[in-house]
Amino acid sequence: MSEARGILYVVGIGPGAQDHTTPAALAAISDADLVVGYTTYIKLVRHLIDGKEVIKTGMTEEIGRARAAVERARDGGKVALISSGNAGVYGMAGLVFEVLKSLGWKRGDSPELRIVPGMTALNSCGSVVGAPLVHDFCAISLSDLLTPWSVIARRIEATAAADFVIGLYNPASGRRTRQIVEAQAIIRRHRGGETPVALVKSAYRKRQNAAVTDLDHFLEYEIGMLTTVLVGSSQTFVFEGYMVTPRGYANKYTQDGEVLAGQRPGFSLVPGVEEVG
Amino acid sequence: MSEARGILYVVGIGPGAQDHTTPAALAAISDADLVVGYTTYIKLVRHLIDGKEVIKTGMTEEIGRARAAVERARDGGKVALISSGNAGVYGMAGLVFEVLKSLGWKRGDSPELRIVPGMTALNSCGSVVGAPLVHDFCAISLSDLLTPWSVIARRIEATAAADFVIGLYNPASGRRTRQIVEAQAIIRRHRGGETPVALVKSAYRKRQNAAVTDLDHFLEYEIGMLTTVLVGSSQTFVFEGYMVTPRGYANKYTQDGEVLAGQRPGFSLVPGVEEVG
């Protein structure tokens, strides 16, 4: 091992369009000598990496990619390991810690770790279709490559019953098409067929494609690896093609901001005046 | 109403440090003639608003703030309504649509609506403490000012039982201190007392303060309006002071990336080899 203390940046680049990538993420990539990432994400930042060494790998080679990044940084390099969205949301950050742990790394050892947050797909996809995430929501990955389907199905059931807005990551791939059908069936047992559903593909990229439909019809649309599926709660509505989940102001206030009878600003909502949930 | 078609930017500025605000958000604020927001958020962007008209209001005046922004933009102005984090995650975007609906607004009418996504607190706070959100998670606001506590409690119970990482927004305020105590008790019925819990206040701002502790001890820390509480799943671990939720690679691969016996890359996990959830 070299004496020099390297730096490992774990960077989320957001949805991929440069004007939605933070200055902190751009600075990290700019500072790195080596940039490591999945081929698709590397392409999104190709204008930033002229003259740098690049390790591009396919989607199923995450462990090797994380190890390569950690080891090069440990040996004194400045390395940026990049994920789309946020590296800590279904991204590479978890694997980095698992690799560091296996190497017996301690705080203060090389490499220095700098995690640079980015905007995850839920954030960017939500904004494309309106304001679906203004109240409680969850994120569930439908990929059962690393997680038993029974665990995933239990999570869908629980959040459908408790009226969360549900964001589904990795809903389907070429080979994996059964899960989104089962997810729809589970949610449908708890919510009406007219519940708003948004499908957003490649948010803020050139090939952005979004649709607002409903729980009984969304399976008729094309759904793939790059699609995020947002299922509304019982309170979610569609307005002029936008999908909106209200925060609940109508439970306590008139549209002019006057307090409804029986309610007090700054105090707990008194249930019964108008029902929510 | 003026003939001119105004623009209403609904902008999330992220955690508040300028290098985590996207170029798109900065450009929107720069383009606006009028900037509207809660006083604390306006202060975070004060260097960008020299010479602009500003409407600052307190936290309980959201409806008036949204109406003022919508009406000025409808009448031809360029208005930026700003939230910290993402305007669509417990932010002002929902209220904007409710106001537009009450005014009978249609797509194509003034104002033109431009929603600019930002990084929500879950994203920024997660990165401060490590990688707690690498697997399925939920966001629940503990504020019962607009939502009945029974709805909130049901959501905590459901996601605690289904082993989500749980992000709690608005955990407490000066007057509202009971909810976080009840939330702890509900979650504790489903998870061990040693479950990792992170408390993050003012992520990426000057007064950032973060702690990684556990479910049996986190109530001993100061928790207020600006704190985000992250409760780990059964899989979450603490390593060198970082909080990490693994994606599940260890269910299928060795640390060197070799496939475990009985598993196949690219195919559903075969449960039983190693248990998850």
Coordinates of C-alpha atoms in Angstrom, one line a residue:
Chain A
M1 CA 0.0 0.0 0.0
S2 CA 1.3 3.5 -0.8
E3 CA 1.9 6.1 1.9
A4 CA -0.3 8.6 0.2
R5 CA -3.9 8.9 1.4
G6 CA -6.3 8.6 -1.5
I7 CA -9.8 9.9 -1.9
L8 CA -12.8 7.9 -2.8
Y9 CA -15.7 10.1 -4.0
V10 CA -19.1 8.2 -4.1
V11 CA -21.1 10.4 -6.3
G12 CA -24.8 10.6 -7.2
I13 CA -25.2 12.5 -10.5
G14 CA -29.0 12.9 -10.3
P15 CA -31.2 12.1 -13.3
G16 CA -28.5 12.7 -15.8
A17 CA -29.1 16.1 -17.4
Q18 CA -26.2 18.3 -16.4
D19 CA -28.4 21.1 -15.1
H20 CA -29.8 18.7 -12.5
T21 CA -26.4 17.5 -11.3
T22 CA -25.1 19.5 -8.3
P23 CA -21.9 21.6 -8.4
A24 CA -20.6 19.3 -5.6
A25 CA -21.0 16.2 -7.9
L26 CA -19.4 18.0 -10.8
A27 CA -16.5 19.1 -8.7
A28 CA -15.9 15.6 -7.4
I29 CA -15.8 14.1 -10.9
S30 CA -13.5 17.0 -12.0
D31 CA -11.1 16.3 -9.1
A32 CA -10.8 12.6 -9.8
D33 CA -8.0 10.9 -11.7
L34 CA -10.1 7.8 -12.2
V35 CA -13.8 7.6 -12.9
V36 CA -15.6 4.3 -12.3
G37 CA -19.2 3.5 -13.3
Y38 CA -21.8 1.6 -15.2
T39 CA -21.5 2.4 -18.9
T40 CA -24.8 4.2 -19.2
Y41 CA -23.9 6.6 -16.4
I42 CA -20.4 7.2 -17.7
K43 CA -22.0 8.3 -21.0
L44 CA -24.1 10.9 -19.1
V45 CA -20.9 12.7 -17.9
R46 CA -18.6 12.0 -20.8
H47 CA -18.1 15.8 -21.4
L48 CA -16.5 16.0 -17.9
I49 CA -14.0 13.1 -18.2
D50 CA -11.8 14.1 -21.0
G51 CA -8.2 13.0 -20.3
K52 CA -9.2 10.9 -17.2
E53 CA -8.9 7.2 -16.8
V54 CA -12.3 5.5 -17.0
I55 CA -13.4 2.0 -15.9
K56 CA -16.8 1.2 -17.5
T57 CA -18.5 -2.0 -16.6
G58 CA -21.8 -3.7 -17.2
M59 CA -24.7 -3.8 -14.8
T60 CA -24.0 -7.2 -13.2
E61 CA -20.4 -6.4 -12.3
E62 CA -21.0 -4.1 -9.4
I63 CA -18.8 -5.9 -6.9
G64 CA -15.8 -5.8 -9.2
R65 CA -16.4 -2.1 -9.9
A66 CA -16.7 -1.2 -6.2
R67 CA -13.5 -3.2 -5.3
A68 CA -11.5 -1.6 -8.1
A69 CA -12.6 1.9 -7.0
V70 CA -11.8 1.2 -3.3
E71 CA -8.4 -0.4 -4.0
R72 CA -7.2 2.3 -6.4
A73 CA -8.2 5.0 -3.9
R74 CA -6.6 3.1 -1.0
D75 CA -3.4 3.1 -2.9
G76 CA -3.4 6.9 -3.1
G77 CA -5.6 7.6 -6.1
K78 CA -8.4 10.1 -6.4
V79 CA -11.3 8.0 -7.6
A80 CA -14.9 9.0 -8.4
L81 CA -17.4 6.1 -8.3
I82 CA -20.6 7.3 -9.9
S83 CA -24.2 6.2 -9.8
S84 CA -27.2 7.8 -11.4
G85 CA -29.6 9.4 -8.9
N86 CA -28.3 9.1 -5.4
A87 CA -25.4 6.6 -4.8
G88 CA -27.0 5.8 -1.5
V89 CA -30.5 4.9 -2.9
Y90 CA -30.2 1.4 -4.5
G91 CA -26.8 2.6 -5.6
M92 CA -23.1 1.8 -5.1
A93 CA -22.6 3.4 -1.7
G94 CA -23.7 0.3 0.3
L95 CA -21.3 -1.9 -1.6
V96 CA -18.4 0.5 -1.0
F97 CA -18.9 0.1 2.8
E98 CA -19.1 -3.7 2.4
V99 CA -15.8 -3.8 0.5
L100 CA -14.2 -1.4 3.0
K101 CA -15.3 -3.6 5.9
S102 CA -13.9 -6.7 4.2
L103 CA -10.6 -4.9 3.9
G104 CA -10.5 -4.0 7.6
W105 CA -10.6 -0.3 6.7
K106 CA -10.8 2.2 9.7
R107 CA -11.7 5.9 9.7
G108 CA -8.5 7.8 9.2
D109 CA -7.1 5.1 6.9
S110 CA -6.7 5.6 3.2
P111 CA -8.9 6.2 1.3
E112 CA -10.7 9.2 2.7
L113 CA -14.4 8.7 1.9
R114 CA -16.5 11.6 0.5
I115 CA -20.1 10.8 -0.2
V116 CA -21.7 13.3 -2.6
P117 CA -25.5 13.1 -2.6
G118 CA -27.6 13.4 -5.7
M119 CA -31.3 13.5 -6.5
T120 CA -32.9 10.1 -6.6
A121 CA -35.3 8.9 -9.3
L122 CA -38.3 9.4 -7.0
N123 CA -37.5 13.1 -6.7
S124 CA -36.9 13.7 -10.4
C125 CA -39.7 11.5 -11.7
G126 CA -42.2 13.0 -9.2
S127 CA -41.5 16.5 -10.5
V128 CA -41.9 15.4 -14.1
V129 CA -45.6 14.4 -13.5
G130 CA -46.6 17.0 -10.9
A131 CA -46.5 16.6 -7.1
P132 CA -47.3 13.0 -6.3
L133 CA -45.0 12.8 -3.2
V134 CA -46.2 15.6 -1.1
H135 CA -47.4 13.2 1.6
D136 CA -46.0 9.9 3.0
F137 CA -44.4 7.6 0.5
C138 CA -42.2 4.6 0.2
A139 CA -39.7 3.2 -2.3
I140 CA -39.7 -0.5 -3.1
S141 CA -37.4 -2.2 -5.7
L142 CA -39.2 -5.0 -7.5
S143 CA -35.9 -6.7 -8.4
D144 CA -35.7 -10.1 -6.8
L145 CA -32.2 -10.8 -8.0
L146 CA -30.8 -10.1 -4.5
T147 CA -33.9 -10.0 -2.3
P148 CA -36.5 -12.9 -1.9
W149 CA -39.8 -12.1 -3.6
S150 CA -41.6 -12.9 -0.3
V151 CA -39.9 -9.9 1.4
I152 CA -40.8 -7.6 -1.5
A153 CA -44.4 -8.8 -1.7
R154 CA -44.9 -8.3 2.1
R155 CA -43.6 -4.7 1.7
I156 CA -46.0 -3.9 -1.1
E157 CA -48.9 -5.4 0.9
A158 CA -48.0 -3.4 4.0
T159 CA -47.7 0.0 2.3
A160 CA -50.7 -0.6 0.1
A161 CA -52.8 -1.3 3.2
A162 CA -51.4 1.7 5.1
D163 CA -52.2 4.1 2.2
F164 CA -48.7 5.2 1.2
V165 CA -47.8 6.7 -2.2
I166 CA -45.7 3.8 -3.5
G167 CA -42.7 4.3 -5.7
L168 CA -41.6 1.1 -7.5
Y169 CA -37.9 1.0 -8.7
N170 CA -36.7 -1.7 -11.2
P171 CA -40.2 -2.7 -12.0
A172 CA -39.3 -5.0 -14.9
S173 CA -36.5 -6.0 -17.3
G174 CA -36.4 -8.1 -20.4
R175 CA -36.4 -11.4 -18.4
R176 CA -38.2 -10.2 -15.3
T177 CA -41.8 -9.3 -16.1
R178 CA -43.9 -11.2 -13.5
Q179 CA -43.2 -8.9 -10.5
I180 CA -45.0 -5.8 -11.7
V181 CA -48.1 -7.9 -12.5
E182 CA -48.1 -9.3 -9.0
A183 CA -47.5 -5.9 -7.5
Q184 CA -50.5 -4.5 -9.3
A185 CA -52.7 -7.3 -8.0
I186 CA -51.5 -6.8 -4.4
I187 CA -52.1 -3.0 -4.5
R188 CA -55.5 -3.4 -6.3
R189 CA -56.8 -5.4 -3.3
H190 CA -56.4 -2.2 -1.2
R191 CA -57.0 0.6 -3.7
G192 CA -59.6 1.5 -6.3
G193 CA -58.9 0.9 -10.0
E194 CA -59.1 4.6 -10.7
T195 CA -56.1 5.3 -8.3
P196 CA -53.7 7.5 -10.2
V197 CA -50.5 5.9 -11.5
A198 CA -47.6 7.6 -13.2
L199 CA -44.9 6.0 -15.3
V200 CA -41.7 8.0 -15.9
K201 CA -38.8 6.8 -18.0
S202 CA -35.5 8.6 -18.3
A203 CA -36.6 11.7 -16.4
Y204 CA -34.8 14.9 -17.6
R205 CA -32.9 12.9 -20.2
K206 CA -33.3 13.3 -24.0
R207 CA -35.6 10.3 -24.2
Q208 CA -37.8 11.3 -21.3
N209 CA -41.2 9.7 -21.5
A210 CA -44.0 10.1 -18.9
A211 CA -47.6 9.0 -18.6
V212 CA -50.3 9.5 -16.0
T213 CA -52.9 6.7 -16.0
D214 CA -54.5 4.6 -13.3
L215 CA -54.2 1.3 -11.4
D216 CA -56.5 -0.7 -13.7
H217 CA -54.7 0.4 -16.9
F218 CA -51.0 1.1 -16.3
L219 CA -49.9 -2.5 -17.2
E220 CA -51.0 -1.7 -20.7
Y221 CA -48.0 0.6 -21.0
E222 CA -44.4 -0.3 -21.8
I223 CA -42.5 -0.7 -18.5
G224 CA -38.8 -1.5 -18.4
M225 CA -35.6 -1.1 -16.5
L226 CA -35.5 2.7 -16.8
T227 CA -39.2 3.2 -15.7
T228 CA -40.2 4.4 -12.3
V229 CA -43.8 3.6 -11.3
L230 CA -45.6 5.9 -8.9
V231 CA -48.9 4.6 -7.4
G232 CA -51.0 7.3 -5.7
S233 CA -52.6 7.0 -2.2
S234 CA -56.3 7.3 -1.6
Q235 CA -55.9 11.1 -1.5
T236 CA -54.0 11.4 -4.8
F237 CA -55.8 13.1 -7.7
V238 CA -55.2 14.0 -11.3
F239 CA -55.6 17.6 -12.3
E240 CA -55.0 18.8 -15.9
G241 CA -52.8 15.8 -16.5
Y242 CA -50.7 16.3 -13.4
M243 CA -50.6 13.8 -10.5
V244 CA -51.0 15.5 -7.1
T245 CA -51.1 14.2 -3.5
P246 CA -52.3 16.9 -1.2
R247 CA -50.5 17.7 2.1
G248 CA -53.9 18.0 3.9
Y249 CA -54.5 21.7 4.1
A250 CA -58.1 21.2 3.2
N251 CA -58.6 19.3 6.4
K252 CA -58.0 22.5 8.4
Y253 CA -58.3 25.5 6.2
T254 CA -60.5 27.0 3.5
Q255 CA -59.0 27.9 0.2
D256 CA -58.5 31.4 1.4
G257 CA -56.5 30.2 4.4
E258 CA -59.3 30.7 7.0
V259 CA -59.3 28.1 9.8
L260 CA -62.2 25.7 9.7
A261 CA -64.6 25.5 12.7
G262 CA -63.2 23.2 15.5
Q263 CA -59.6 23.4 14.3
R264 CA -56.6 25.4 15.6
P265 CA -53.4 26.4 13.6
G266 CA -50.3 24.9 15.2
F267 CA -52.3 22.2 17.1
S268 CA -53.1 18.6 16.3
L269 CA -55.8 18.1 13.7
V270 CA -59.1 17.3 15.3
P271 CA -60.3 14.3 13.2
G272 CA -63.9 14.0 12.1
V273 CA -64.4 17.4 10.6
E274 CA -63.1 16.0 7.3
E275 CA -61.7 12.5 6.9
V276 CA -58.3 11.7 5.6
G277 CA -56.6 8.4 4.9
Chain B
M1 CA -55.8 39.4 -15.7
S2 CA -53.0 40.6 -18.0
E3 CA -52.5 39.3 -21.5
A4 CA -48.9 38.3 -20.8
R5 CA -48.4 34.6 -19.8
G6 CA -46.4 34.5 -16.6
I7 CA -44.1 31.8 -15.4
L8 CA -44.4 30.1 -12.0
Y9 CA -41.2 28.2 -11.0
V10 CA -41.7 25.8 -8.1
V11 CA -38.2 25.2 -7.0
G12 CA -36.5 22.8 -4.6
I13 CA -33.2 24.2 -3.5
G14 CA -31.9 21.0 -1.8
P15 CA -30.3 21.0 1.6
G16 CA -29.3 24.6 1.4
A17 CA -25.6 24.7 0.8
Q18 CA -25.1 26.2 -2.6
D19 CA -23.0 23.4 -4.0
H20 CA -25.9 21.0 -3.5
T21 CA -28.4 23.2 -5.3
T22 CA -28.7 22.3 -9.0
P23 CA -27.9 24.7 -11.8
A24 CA -31.6 24.4 -12.9
A25 CA -32.8 25.7 -9.5
L26 CA -30.2 28.5 -9.5
A27 CA -31.3 29.5 -13.0
A28 CA -35.0 29.6 -12.1
I29 CA -34.3 31.8 -9.1
S30 CA -32.1 34.0 -11.3
D31 CA -34.8 34.3 -13.9
A32 CA -37.6 35.3 -11.5
D33 CA -38.7 38.9 -10.7
L34 CA -40.4 37.8 -7.5
V35 CA -39.1 35.2 -5.0
V36 CA -41.5 33.8 -2.5
G37 CA -40.7 31.5 0.4
Y38 CA -40.4 30.7 4.1
T39 CA -38.0 33.1 5.8
T40 CA -35.4 30.4 6.6
Y41 CA -35.2 29.2 2.9
I42 CA -35.0 32.8 1.6
K43 CA -31.9 33.3 3.8
L44 CA -30.3 30.2 2.2
V45 CA -30.4 31.9 -1.2
R46 CA -30.0 35.5 -0.2
H47 CA -26.8 35.9 -2.3
L48 CA -29.0 35.1 -5.4
I49 CA -31.8 37.6 -4.9
D50 CA -30.2 41.0 -4.9
G51 CA -32.5 43.5 -6.5
K52 CA -35.5 41.1 -6.7
E53 CA -38.8 41.5 -4.9
V54 CA -39.1 39.0 -2.1
I55 CA -42.1 37.8 -0.1
K56 CA -41.0 36.1 3.1
T57 CA -43.6 34.6 5.4
G58 CA -43.7 32.4 8.4
M59 CA -44.2 28.6 8.5
T60 CA -48.0 28.7 9.1
E61 CA -48.8 31.0 6.2
E62 CA -48.3 28.5 3.4
I63 CA -51.7 29.0 1.8
G64 CA -51.2 32.7 1.5
R65 CA -47.7 32.3 0.2
A66 CA -48.9 29.8 -2.5
R67 CA -51.8 32.1 -3.5
A68 CA -49.6 35.2 -3.8
A69 CA -47.1 33.3 -6.0
V70 CA -49.8 31.8 -8.3
E71 CA -51.7 35.1 -8.7
R72 CA -48.6 37.2 -9.4
A73 CA -47.5 34.7 -12.0
R74 CA -51.0 34.4 -13.5
D75 CA -50.9 38.2 -14.0
G76 CA -47.7 38.0 -16.1
G77 CA -44.9 37.9 -13.5
K78 CA -42.0 35.5 -13.4
V79 CA -42.2 34.1 -9.9
A80 CA -40.0 31.5 -8.1
L81 CA -41.7 29.8 -5.1
I82 CA -39.0 28.1 -3.2
S83 CA -38.9 25.2 -0.8
S84 CA -35.9 23.5 0.9
G85 CA -35.2 20.0 -0.3
N86 CA -37.7 19.0 -3.0
A87 CA -40.8 21.2 -3.4
G88 CA -42.8 18.1 -4.2
V89 CA -41.8 16.2 -1.0
Y90 CA -43.8 17.7 1.9
G91 CA -43.2 21.0 0.1
M92 CA -45.2 23.7 -1.6
A93 CA -45.9 22.0 -5.0
G94 CA -49.0 20.2 -3.8
L95 CA -50.5 23.5 -2.5
V96 CA -49.7 25.2 -5.8
F97 CA -51.9 22.7 -7.6
E98 CA -54.7 23.1 -5.1
V99 CA -54.6 26.8 -5.6
L100 CA -54.5 26.5 -9.4
K101 CA -57.5 24.1 -9.3
S102 CA -59.5 26.5 -7.2
L103 CA -58.8 29.2 -9.8
G104 CA -60.1 27.0 -12.6
W105 CA -56.6 27.1 -14.3
K106 CA -56.1 24.9 -17.4
R107 CA -52.9 23.8 -19.1
G108 CA -52.0 26.6 -21.6
D109 CA -53.4 29.3 -19.3
S110 CA -51.1 31.7 -17.5
P111 CA -49.0 31.0 -15.6
E112 CA -46.8 28.4 -17.3
L113 CA -45.7 26.0 -14.6
R114 CA -42.1 24.9 -14.3
I115 CA -41.3 22.4 -11.5
V116 CA -37.6 22.2 -10.7
P117 CA -36.7 19.2 -8.6
G118 CA -34.3 19.3 -5.7
M119 CA -32.7 16.8 -3.3
T120 CA -35.0 15.9 -0.5
A121 CA -33.8 15.6 3.2
L122 CA -33.8 11.8 3.0
N123 CA -31.2 12.0 0.2
S124 CA -29.0 14.6 1.9
C125 CA -29.2 13.3 5.4
G126 CA -28.6 9.7 4.3
S127 CA -25.3 10.7 2.7
V128 CA -24.2 12.5 5.8
V129 CA -24.3 9.4 7.9
G130 CA -23.2 6.8 5.3
A131 CA -25.6 4.7 3.2
P132 CA -28.7 3.9 5.2
L133 CA -31.1 4.0 2.2
V134 CA -29.6 1.4 -0.1
H135 CA -32.6 -0.8 0.2
D136 CA -36.4 -0.2 0.5
F137 CA -37.4 2.8 2.6
C138 CA -40.3 5.0 3.5
A139 CA -40.8 8.6 4.5
I140 CA -43.4 9.5 7.2
S141 CA -44.1 12.9 8.6
L142 CA -44.9 12.9 12.3
S143 CA -46.7 16.2 12.1
D144 CA -50.3 15.7 13.0
L145 CA -51.3 19.3 12.3
L146 CA -52.9 18.3 9.0
T147 CA -53.1 14.5 9.2
P148 CA -54.9 12.5 12.0
W149 CA -52.4 10.8 14.3
S150 CA -54.3 7.4 13.7
V151 CA -53.3 7.5 10.0
I152 CA -49.6 8.3 10.9
A153 CA -49.5 5.6 13.6
R154 CA -50.9 3.0 11.2
R155 CA -48.2 3.9 8.7
I156 CA -45.4 3.5 11.2
E157 CA -46.7 0.2 12.4
A158 CA -47.1 -1.2 8.8
T159 CA -43.6 -0.2 7.7
A160 CA -42.0 -1.3 11.0
A161 CA -43.5 -4.7 10.6
A162 CA -42.5 -5.0 6.9
D163 CA -38.9 -4.2 7.7
F164 CA -38.5 -0.9 5.8
V165 CA -35.8 1.6 6.6
I166 CA -38.0 4.4 8.1
G167 CA -37.3 8.1 7.5
L168 CA -39.2 10.4 9.9
Y169 CA -39.8 14.0 8.8
N170 CA -41.0 16.7 11.3
P171 CA -40.3 14.4 14.2
A172 CA -40.9 17.1 16.9
S173 CA -41.4 20.8 17.5
G174 CA -41.4 23.0 20.6
R175 CA -45.0 22.1 21.3
R176 CA -45.2 18.7 19.6
T177 CA -43.1 16.2 21.5
R178 CA -45.3 13.2 22.1
Q179 CA -45.3 11.8 18.5
I180 CA -41.6 10.7 18.4
V181 CA -42.0 8.9 21.7
E182 CA -45.0 7.0 20.4
A183 CA -43.2 6.3 17.1
Q184 CA -40.3 4.8 19.0
A185 CA -42.6 2.5 21.0
I186 CA -44.4 1.3 17.8
I187 CA -41.2 0.5 16.0
R188 CA -39.6 -1.1 19.1
R189 CA -42.4 -3.7 19.1
H190 CA -41.0 -4.9 15.7
R191 CA -37.2 -4.3 15.9
G192 CA -34.5 -4.9 18.4
G193 CA -33.2 -2.1 20.6
E194 CA -29.8 -2.2 18.9
T195 CA -31.3 -1.3 15.5
P196 CA -29.2 1.6 14.2
V197 CA -30.8 5.0 14.2
A198 CA -29.3 8.2 12.8
L199 CA -30.3 11.8 13.7
V200 CA -29.3 14.4 11.2
K201 CA -29.9 18.2 11.6
S202 CA -29.3 20.9 9.0
A203 CA -27.5 18.5 6.6
Y204 CA -24.8 20.4 4.5
R205 CA -25.6 23.6 6.3
K206 CA -23.2 25.4 8.7
R207 CA -24.9 24.0 11.8
Q208 CA -24.9 20.4 10.5
N209 CA -25.2 18.0 13.4
A210 CA -25.4 14.2 13.0
A211 CA -25.4 11.2 15.4
V212 CA -25.6 7.5 14.8
T213 CA -27.1 5.7 17.8
D214 CA -29.8 3.0 18.2
L215 CA -33.5 2.5 18.8
D216 CA -33.2 2.2 22.5
H217 CA -31.2 5.4 23.0
F218 CA -32.0 7.9 20.3
L219 CA -34.7 9.6 22.4
E220 CA -31.9 10.8 24.7
Y221 CA -30.7 13.1 22.0
E222 CA -32.1 16.6 21.0
I223 CA -34.7 16.2 18.3
G224 CA -36.4 19.2 16.8
M225 CA -38.1 20.7 13.6
L226 CA -34.9 20.5 11.6
T227 CA -34.0 16.9 12.6
T228 CA -34.5 14.0 10.2
V229 CA -34.6 10.6 12.0
L230 CA -33.5 7.5 10.0
V231 CA -34.4 4.1 11.6
G232 CA -32.6 1.1 10.1
S233 CA -34.1 -2.2 8.9
S234 CA -33.2 -5.6 10.3
Q235 CA -30.3 -5.6 7.8
T236 CA -28.8 -2.2 8.7
F237 CA -25.5 -2.2 10.4
V238 CA -23.0 0.3 11.9
F239 CA -19.5 0.3 10.6
E240 CA -16.8 2.8 11.7
G241 CA -19.6 5.2 12.8
Y242 CA -21.4 4.9 9.4
M243 CA -24.9 3.6 9.1
V244 CA -25.2 1.1 6.2
T245 CA -28.1 -0.9 4.7
P246 CA -26.8 -3.5 2.3
R247 CA -28.4 -4.0 -1.1
G248 CA -28.2 -7.8 -0.6
Y249 CA -25.1 -8.8 -2.7
A250 CA -24.0 -11.1 0.1
N251 CA -27.1 -13.2 -0.5
K252 CA -25.8 -14.2 -3.9
Y253 CA -22.0 -13.5 -4.1
T254 CA -18.8 -13.9 -2.2
Q255 CA -16.8 -10.7 -1.4
D256 CA -14.7 -11.4 -4.6
G257 CA -17.8 -11.5 -6.7
E258 CA -18.0 -15.3 -7.1
V259 CA -21.6 -16.6 -7.4
L260 CA -22.7 -18.7 -4.4
A261 CA -23.7 -22.3 -4.9
G262 CA -27.3 -22.6 -6.0
Q263 CA -27.6 -19.0 -7.2
R264 CA -27.5 -17.6 -10.8
P265 CA -26.6 -14.0 -11.8
G266 CA -29.5 -12.3 -13.6
F267 CA -32.1 -14.7 -12.1
S268 CA -34.3 -14.5 -9.1
L269 CA -32.6 -15.1 -5.8
V270 CA -33.1 -18.7 -4.5
P271 CA -34.2 -18.1 -0.9
G272 CA -32.8 -20.3 1.9
V273 CA -29.1 -20.2 1.0
E274 CA -28.9 -17.1 3.2
E275 CA -31.9 -15.4 4.8
V276 CA -32.9 -11.7 4.3
G277 CA -35.7 -9.7 5.8

